[in-house]
Amino acid sequence: MAGDPARSVATVETASARRYVGQLAKHFAHKIEVETGENHAVLRFECGTCWMRAEEGRLDLMVESPDLDQRAETEAVVERHLMVFAFRETLEPLAWRPA
């Protein structure tokens, strides 16, 4: 089975995963509903939801949206903001794939 077309995942190799989870959660909490934990956060946008989890050496992301267009919008918002916070690193564009 190919996976849910409205759900996608991406992994970012970074030693700063925990910091990025915290920064993104704090940034978006001023605008949307955000749930946080020690090494994870959930961002609830109008276009979809993003789950972030910091693991050793990586940041795991999962997006779920009502349809493909909104999934792409959610991915783009998360990726754009992550790249801003990760300006000290050279991160590759995220390779989102259906979950």
XYZ file of C-alpha atoms in Angstrom:
99
model
C 0.000 0.000 0.000
C 1.406 3.403 -0.990
C 0.276 5.355 2.088
C -2.230 8.081 2.780
C -1.877 10.823 0.115
C -2.803 13.484 2.689
C -0.075 12.370 5.126
C 3.659 12.815 4.610
C 6.895 12.469 6.535
C 10.375 13.942 6.368
C 13.575 13.521 8.348
C 16.194 16.211 8.890
C 19.689 15.135 9.918
C 20.734 17.692 12.541
C 22.328 17.817 15.962
C 20.003 20.746 16.795
C 16.680 18.920 16.475
C 15.557 19.592 20.028
C 16.329 23.296 19.709
C 14.367 23.552 16.448
C 11.330 21.831 17.955
C 11.349 24.381 20.770
C 11.901 27.372 18.508
C 9.205 26.378 16.024
C 6.694 25.605 18.780
C 7.337 28.914 20.521
C 7.155 30.861 17.265
C 3.881 29.317 16.111
C 2.230 29.379 19.566
C 1.538 33.076 19.014
C -0.596 32.232 15.961
C -1.989 28.691 16.192
C -2.709 25.899 18.665
C 0.533 24.201 19.722
C 1.136 21.273 22.068
C 4.636 20.687 23.400
C 6.556 18.048 25.300
C 10.155 17.468 26.254
C 11.337 16.603 22.736
C 8.228 16.927 20.592
C 5.523 19.343 19.492
C 2.278 19.347 17.551
C 1.440 22.357 15.366
C -2.221 22.686 14.346
C -2.534 24.913 11.272
C -5.772 25.574 9.390
C -4.301 23.656 6.449
C -3.051 20.664 8.457
C -1.211 19.339 11.487
C 2.519 18.805 11.900
C 4.040 16.472 14.472
C 7.714 17.093 15.249
C 9.971 14.808 17.282
C 13.615 15.401 18.124
C 15.681 12.228 18.123
C 19.431 11.794 18.520
C 20.932 13.462 15.439
C 17.665 14.007 13.595
C 14.302 15.761 13.502
C 11.322 13.656 12.407
C 8.332 15.450 10.904
C 4.893 14.172 9.944
C 2.172 16.243 8.282
C -1.486 15.337 7.940
C -4.005 17.442 6.018
C -7.484 17.044 4.539
C -6.168 16.949 0.952
C -2.998 17.118 -1.141
C -3.086 20.884 -1.684
C -3.363 21.593 2.025
C -0.686 18.998 2.747
C 1.679 20.821 0.386
C 0.834 24.133 2.070
C 1.513 22.701 5.543
C 4.803 21.172 4.387
C 5.863 24.490 2.861
C 5.063 26.526 5.985
C 6.945 24.138 8.267
C 9.929 23.842 5.929
C 10.189 27.588 5.319
C 10.215 28.366 9.037
C 12.621 25.525 9.852
C 15.093 26.890 7.301
C 14.906 30.334 8.923
C 15.691 28.918 12.365
C 18.423 26.669 10.954
C 20.367 29.512 9.331
C 23.586 28.399 11.085
C 23.429 25.075 9.231
C 23.200 24.244 5.581
C 20.132 22.036 5.477
C 19.036 20.408 2.259
C 15.439 20.931 1.122
C 13.218 18.437 2.917
C 12.405 15.220 1.063
C 8.720 14.844 1.958
C 7.293 11.435 1.133
C 3.827 9.924 1.546
C 3.393 8.188 4.894
